[in-house]
JSON list of C-alpha atoms in Angstrom, two decimals:
[
{"chain": "A", "resi": 24, "resn": "MET", "atom": "CA", "xyz": [-17.71, 10.91, -20.79]},
{"chain": "A", "resi": 25, "resn": "ARG", "atom": "CA", "xyz": [-19.35, 10.16, -24.21]},
{"chain": "A", "resi": 26, "resn": "GLY", "atom": "CA", "xyz": [-22.97, 9.07, -24.17]},
{"chain": "A", "resi": 27, "resn": "ASP", "atom": "CA", "xyz": [-22.39, 6.04, -26.45]},
{"chain": "A", "resi": 28, "resn": "ILE", "atom": "CA", "xyz": [-19.85, 4.43, -23.98]},
{"chain": "A", "resi": 29, "resn": "ASP", "atom": "CA", "xyz": [-20.99, 2.76, -20.86]},
{"chain": "A", "resi": 30, "resn": "ASN", "atom": "CA", "xyz": [-18.32, 3.05, -18.27]},
{"chain": "A", "resi": 31, "resn": "THR", "atom": "CA", "xyz": [-20.18, 1.33, -15.51]},
{"chain": "A", "resi": 32, "resn": "GLN", "atom": "CA", "xyz": [-17.85, -1.31, -13.85]},
{"chain": "A", "resi": 33, "resn": "PRO", "atom": "CA", "xyz": [-17.62, -3.33, -10.62]},
{"chain": "A", "resi": 34, "resn": "VAL", "atom": "CA", "xyz": [-16.24, -1.31, -7.61]},
{"chain": "A", "resi": 35, "resn": "CYS", "atom": "CA", "xyz": [-15.63, -2.63, -4.07]},
{"chain": "A", "resi": 36, "resn": "LEU", "atom": "CA", "xyz": [-15.31, 0.38, -1.66]},
{"chain": "A", "resi": 37, "resn": "ASP", "atom": "CA", "xyz": [-14.00, 0.37, 1.88]},
{"chain": "A", "resi": 38, "resn": "GLY", "atom": "CA", "xyz": [-13.40, -3.41, 2.06]},
{"chain": "A", "resi": 39, "resn": "SER", "atom": "CA", "xyz": [-16.96, -4.37, 0.90]},
{"chain": "A", "resi": 40, "resn": "PRO", "atom": "CA", "xyz": [-17.09, -8.27, 0.14]},
{"chain": "A", "resi": 41, "resn": "SER", "atom": "CA", "xyz": [-19.14, -7.48, -2.87]},
{"chain": "A", "resi": 42, "resn": "ALA", "atom": "CA", "xyz": [-18.80, -5.24, -5.75]},
{"chain": "A", "resi": 43, "resn": "LYS", "atom": "CA", "xyz": [-21.44, -2.54, -6.78]},
{"chain": "A", "resi": 44, "resn": "LEU", "atom": "CA", "xyz": [-21.61, -1.41, -10.45]},
{"chain": "A", "resi": 45, "resn": "ARG", "atom": "CA", "xyz": [-20.61, 2.29, -10.58]},
{"chain": "A", "resi": 46, "resn": "VAL", "atom": "CA", "xyz": [-19.48, 4.73, -13.32]},
{"chain": "A", "resi": 47, "resn": "VAL", "atom": "CA", "xyz": [-15.74, 4.98, -13.31]},
{"chain": "A", "resi": 48, "resn": "TYR", "atom": "CA", "xyz": [-14.59, 8.48, -14.34]},
{"chain": "A", "resi": 49, "resn": "SER", "atom": "CA", "xyz": [-11.05, 9.88, -15.42]},
{"chain": "A", "resi": 50, "resn": "VAL", "atom": "CA", "xyz": [-9.47, 6.50, -15.94]},
{"chain": "A", "resi": 51, "resn": "ARG", "atom": "CA", "xyz": [-5.58, 6.78, -16.21]},
{"chain": "A", "resi": 52, "resn": "ARG", "atom": "CA", "xyz": [-3.14, 3.98, -17.04]},
{"chain": "A", "resi": 53, "resn": "ILE", "atom": "CA", "xyz": [0.20, 3.83, -15.53]},
{"chain": "A", "resi": 54, "resn": "PRO", "atom": "CA", "xyz": [2.00, 1.07, -17.49]},
{"chain": "A", "resi": 55, "resn": "GLU", "atom": "CA", "xyz": [5.11, 1.05, -15.59]},
{"chain": "A", "resi": 56, "resn": "GLN", "atom": "CA", "xyz": [3.31, 0.22, -12.45]},
{"chain": "A", "resi": 57, "resn": "LEU", "atom": "CA", "xyz": [0.75, -2.21, -14.13]},
{"chain": "A", "resi": 58, "resn": "VAL", "atom": "CA", "xyz": [-2.19, -0.22, -12.64]},
{"chain": "A", "resi": 59, "resn": "GLN", "atom": "CA", "xyz": [-5.04, 2.04, -13.79]},
{"chain": "A", "resi": 60, "resn": "PHE", "atom": "CA", "xyz": [-6.54, 4.79, -11.46]},
{"chain": "A", "resi": 61, "resn": "GLY", "atom": "CA", "xyz": [-9.94, 6.40, -11.77]},
{"chain": "A", "resi": 62, "resn": "THR", "atom": "CA", "xyz": [-12.61, 7.96, -9.63]},
{"chain": "A", "resi": 63, "resn": "VAL", "atom": "CA", "xyz": [-16.18, 7.21, -8.66]},
{"chain": "A", "resi": 64, "resn": "SER", "atom": "CA", "xyz": [-18.85, 9.37, -7.25]},
{"chain": "A", "resi": 65, "resn": "VAL", "atom": "CA", "xyz": [-20.40, 8.49, -3.97]},
{"chain": "A", "resi": 66, "resn": "ASP", "atom": "CA", "xyz": [-22.90, 10.21, -1.61]},
{"chain": "A", "resi": 67, "resn": "TYR", "atom": "CA", "xyz": [-20.04, 12.04, 0.46]},
{"chain": "A", "resi": 68, "resn": "GLY", "atom": "CA", "xyz": [-17.95, 13.10, -2.60]},
{"chain": "A", "resi": 69, "resn": "THR", "atom": "CA", "xyz": [-15.41, 11.43, -4.92]},
{"chain": "A", "resi": 70, "resn": "VAL", "atom": "CA", "xyz": [-13.29, 8.39, -4.27]},
{"chain": "A", "resi": 71, "resn": "ALA", "atom": "CA", "xyz": [-10.03, 7.49, -6.06]},
{"chain": "A", "resi": 72, "resn": "VAL", "atom": "CA", "xyz": [-10.03, 3.80, -7.24]},
{"chain": "A", "resi": 73, "resn": "TRP", "atom": "CA", "xyz": [-7.42, 1.41, -8.71]},
{"chain": "A", "resi": 74, "resn": "ARG", "atom": "CA", "xyz": [-7.18, -2.00, -10.40]},
{"chain": "A", "resi": 75, "resn": "PRO", "atom": "CA", "xyz": [-4.40, -3.96, -11.98]},
{"chain": "A", "resi": 76, "resn": "PHE", "atom": "CA", "xyz": [-3.69, -3.39, -15.73]},
{"chain": "A", "resi": 77, "resn": "ASP", "atom": "CA", "xyz": [-1.71, -5.39, -18.26]},
{"chain": "A", "resi": 78, "resn": "PRO", "atom": "CA", "xyz": [-0.28, -3.01, -20.95]},
{"chain": "A", "resi": 79, "resn": "ASP", "atom": "CA", "xyz": [0.37, -6.04, -23.15]},
{"chain": "A", "resi": 80, "resn": "ASP", "atom": "CA", "xyz": [-3.28, -7.13, -23.19]},
{"chain": "A", "resi": 81, "resn": "ILE", "atom": "CA", "xyz": [-5.65, -4.16, -23.71]},
{"chain": "A", "resi": 82, "resn": "GLY", "atom": "CA", "xyz": [-8.07, -6.12, -25.91]},
{"chain": "A", "resi": 83, "resn": "PRO", "atom": "CA", "xyz": [-11.82, -6.01, -24.93]},
{"chain": "A", "resi": 84, "resn": "ASP", "atom": "CA", "xyz": [-11.74, -9.49, -23.22]},
{"chain": "A", "resi": 85, "resn": "ALA", "atom": "CA", "xyz": [-8.58, -8.79, -21.25]},
{"chain": "A", "resi": 86, "resn": "ALA", "atom": "CA", "xyz": [-8.65, -10.89, -18.06]},
{"chain": "A", "resi": 87, "resn": "TRP", "atom": "CA", "xyz": [-7.75, -7.86, -15.89]},
{"chain": "A", "resi": 88, "resn": "LYS", "atom": "CA", "xyz": [-10.77, -6.07, -16.94]},
{"chain": "A", "resi": 89, "resn": "SER", "atom": "CA", "xyz": [-12.98, -8.36, -14.90]},
{"chain": "A", "resi": 90, "resn": "ILE", "atom": "CA", "xyz": [-11.24, -7.36, -11.56]},
{"chain": "A", "resi": 91, "resn": "ALA", "atom": "CA", "xyz": [-13.12, -4.93, -9.52]},
{"chain": "A", "resi": 92, "resn": "TRP", "atom": "CA", "xyz": [-11.96, -1.48, -8.72]},
{"chain": "A", "resi": 93, "resn": "ARG", "atom": "CA", "xyz": [-10.92, -0.70, -5.04]},
{"chain": "A", "resi": 94, "resn": "ASN", "atom": "CA", "xyz": [-10.28, 2.29, -3.01]},
{"chain": "A", "resi": 95, "resn": "VAL", "atom": "CA", "xyz": [-6.55, 3.75, -3.58]},
{"chain": "A", "resi": 96, "resn": "TYR", "atom": "CA", "xyz": [-6.61, 5.30, 0.09]},
{"chain": "A", "resi": 97, "resn": "ARG", "atom": "CA", "xyz": [-7.86, 4.34, 3.39]},
{"chain": "A", "resi": 98, "resn": "VAL", "atom": "CA", "xyz": [-8.15, 6.85, 6.39]},
{"chain": "A", "resi": 99, "resn": "HIS", "atom": "CA", "xyz": [-6.91, 5.22, 9.63]},
{"chain": "A", "resi": 100, "resn": "VAL", "atom": "CA", "xyz": [-7.68, 6.80, 13.00]},
{"chain": "A", "resi": 101, "resn": "PRO", "atom": "CA", "xyz": [-5.26, 5.27, 15.44]},
{"chain": "A", "resi": 102, "resn": "ARG", "atom": "CA", "xyz": [-6.49, 4.39, 18.96]},
{"chain": "A", "resi": 103, "resn": "TYR", "atom": "CA", "xyz": [-4.47, 3.84, 22.04]},
{"chain": "A", "resi": 104, "resn": "PRO", "atom": "CA", "xyz": [-5.17, 1.98, 25.30]},
{"chain": "A", "resi": 105, "resn": "ILE", "atom": "CA", "xyz": [-6.02, 4.04, 28.33]},
{"chain": "A", "resi": 106, "resn": "PRO", "atom": "CA", "xyz": [-3.42, 2.79, 30.97]},
{"chain": "A", "resi": 107, "resn": "GLU", "atom": "CA", "xyz": [-5.76, 3.16, 34.00]},
{"chain": "A", "resi": 108, "resn": "ARG", "atom": "CA", "xyz": [-8.70, 1.45, 32.08]},
{"chain": "A", "resi": 109, "resn": "PRO", "atom": "CA", "xyz": [-7.41, -1.52, 30.34]},
{"chain": "A", "resi": 110, "resn": "LYS", "atom": "CA", "xyz": [-10.56, -2.39, 28.41]},
{"chain": "A", "resi": 111, "resn": "TYR", "atom": "CA", "xyz": [-10.82, 1.04, 26.77]},
{"chain": "A", "resi": 112, "resn": "VAL", "atom": "CA", "xyz": [-9.04, 2.89, 24.20]},
{"chain": "A", "resi": 113, "resn": "GLU", "atom": "CA", "xyz": [-8.99, 6.60, 23.02]},
{"chain": "A", "resi": 114, "resn": "TYR", "atom": "CA", "xyz": [-8.16, 8.56, 19.98]},
{"chain": "A", "resi": 115, "resn": "ALA", "atom": "CA", "xyz": [-5.34, 11.09, 20.02]},
{"chain": "A", "resi": 116, "resn": "ILE", "atom": "CA", "xyz": [-6.45, 14.82, 19.52]},
{"chain": "A", "resi": 117, "resn": "ASP", "atom": "CA", "xyz": [-4.32, 17.46, 17.95]},
{"chain": "A", "resi": 118, "resn": "ASP", "atom": "CA", "xyz": [-4.41, 20.84, 16.47]},
{"chain": "A", "resi": 119, "resn": "THR", "atom": "CA", "xyz": [-5.19, 20.07, 12.79]},
{"chain": "A", "resi": 120, "resn": "GLN", "atom": "CA", "xyz": [-5.64, 22.51, 9.72]},
{"chain": "A", "resi": 121, "resn": "ILE", "atom": "CA", "xyz": [-7.60, 21.32, 6.67]},
{"chain": "A", "resi": 122, "resn": "GLY", "atom": "CA", "xyz": [-7.95, 24.13, 4.13]},
{"chain": "A", "resi": 123, "resn": "ASP", "atom": "CA", "xyz": [-8.88, 27.22, 5.87]},
{"chain": "A", "resi": 124, "resn": "VAL", "atom": "CA", "xyz": [-10.35, 25.49, 8.97]},
{"chain": "A", "resi": 125, "resn": "ARG", "atom": "CA", "xyz": [-8.26, 24.94, 12.10]},
{"chain": "A", "resi": 126, "resn": "ALA", "atom": "CA", "xyz": [-9.58, 22.82, 15.11]},
{"chain": "A", "resi": 127, "resn": "LYS", "atom": "CA", "xyz": [-8.62, 20.21, 17.57]},
{"chain": "A", "resi": 128, "resn": "LEU", "atom": "CA", "xyz": [-9.58, 16.96, 15.78]},
{"chain": "A", "resi": 129, "resn": "PRO", "atom": "CA", "xyz": [-8.94, 13.31, 15.98]},
{"chain": "A", "resi": 130, "resn": "ILE", "atom": "CA", "xyz": [-5.48, 12.41, 14.47]},
{"chain": "A", "resi": 131, "resn": "ALA", "atom": "CA", "xyz": [-5.83, 10.58, 11.19]},
{"chain": "A", "resi": 132, "resn": "LYS", "atom": "CA", "xyz": [-3.40, 8.98, 8.78]},
{"chain": "A", "resi": 133, "resn": "LEU", "atom": "CA", "xyz": [-3.88, 8.46, 5.01]},
{"chain": "A", "resi": 134, "resn": "GLU", "atom": "CA", "xyz": [-2.82, 4.99, 4.04]},
{"chain": "A", "resi": 135, "resn": "LEU", "atom": "CA", "xyz": [-2.63, 3.08, 0.79]},
{"chain": "A", "resi": 136, "resn": "ASN", "atom": "CA", "xyz": [-5.13, 0.30, 0.45]},
{"chain": "A", "resi": 137, "resn": "SER", "atom": "CA", "xyz": [-3.40, -2.99, 1.47]},
{"chain": "A", "resi": 138, "resn": "ARG", "atom": "CA", "xyz": [-3.92, -4.61, -1.94]},
{"chain": "A", "resi": 139, "resn": "LEU", "atom": "CA", "xyz": [-2.56, -1.67, -3.84]},
{"chain": "A", "resi": 140, "resn": "LYS", "atom": "CA", "xyz": [0.40, -1.68, -1.46]},
{"chain": "A", "resi": 141, "resn": "GLU", "atom": "CA", "xyz": [1.03, -5.36, -2.35]},
{"chain": "A", "resi": 142, "resn": "HIS", "atom": "CA", "xyz": [0.55, -4.97, -5.97]},
{"chain": "A", "resi": 143, "resn": "LEU", "atom": "CA", "xyz": [3.18, -2.16, -5.96]},
{"chain": "A", "resi": 144, "resn": "ARG", "atom": "CA", "xyz": [5.76, -3.95, -3.76]},
{"chain": "A", "resi": 145, "resn": "LYS", "atom": "CA", "xyz": [5.69, -6.94, -6.32]},
{"chain": "A", "resi": 146, "resn": "LEU", "atom": "CA", "xyz": [7.02, -4.60, -9.13]}
]
């Protein structure tokens, strides 16, 4: 990132109701999907973010530029009712390999952010 360009923009992570100003890195435009992708740094690493994009309006005052960035992905850990204990739930555990580590871990599914899913379905 160049020192003379301020790439600080509003970002809503993990369904937060309010945006926080963060530096957005590695912005990529996908005109056919009317979307931009980027990344932001957070305490626990890097998060992929997105926002709508209008390739026909790329001026400095374009309306879409005021829309906050949001997570691309959401990690969902499904839970299931325990038949003999109706008020309780449990998480499924399975052998999982991530990188070079193998362990019994809660099953997790990577999902698209619901707003991104809606945006892409409208195309």
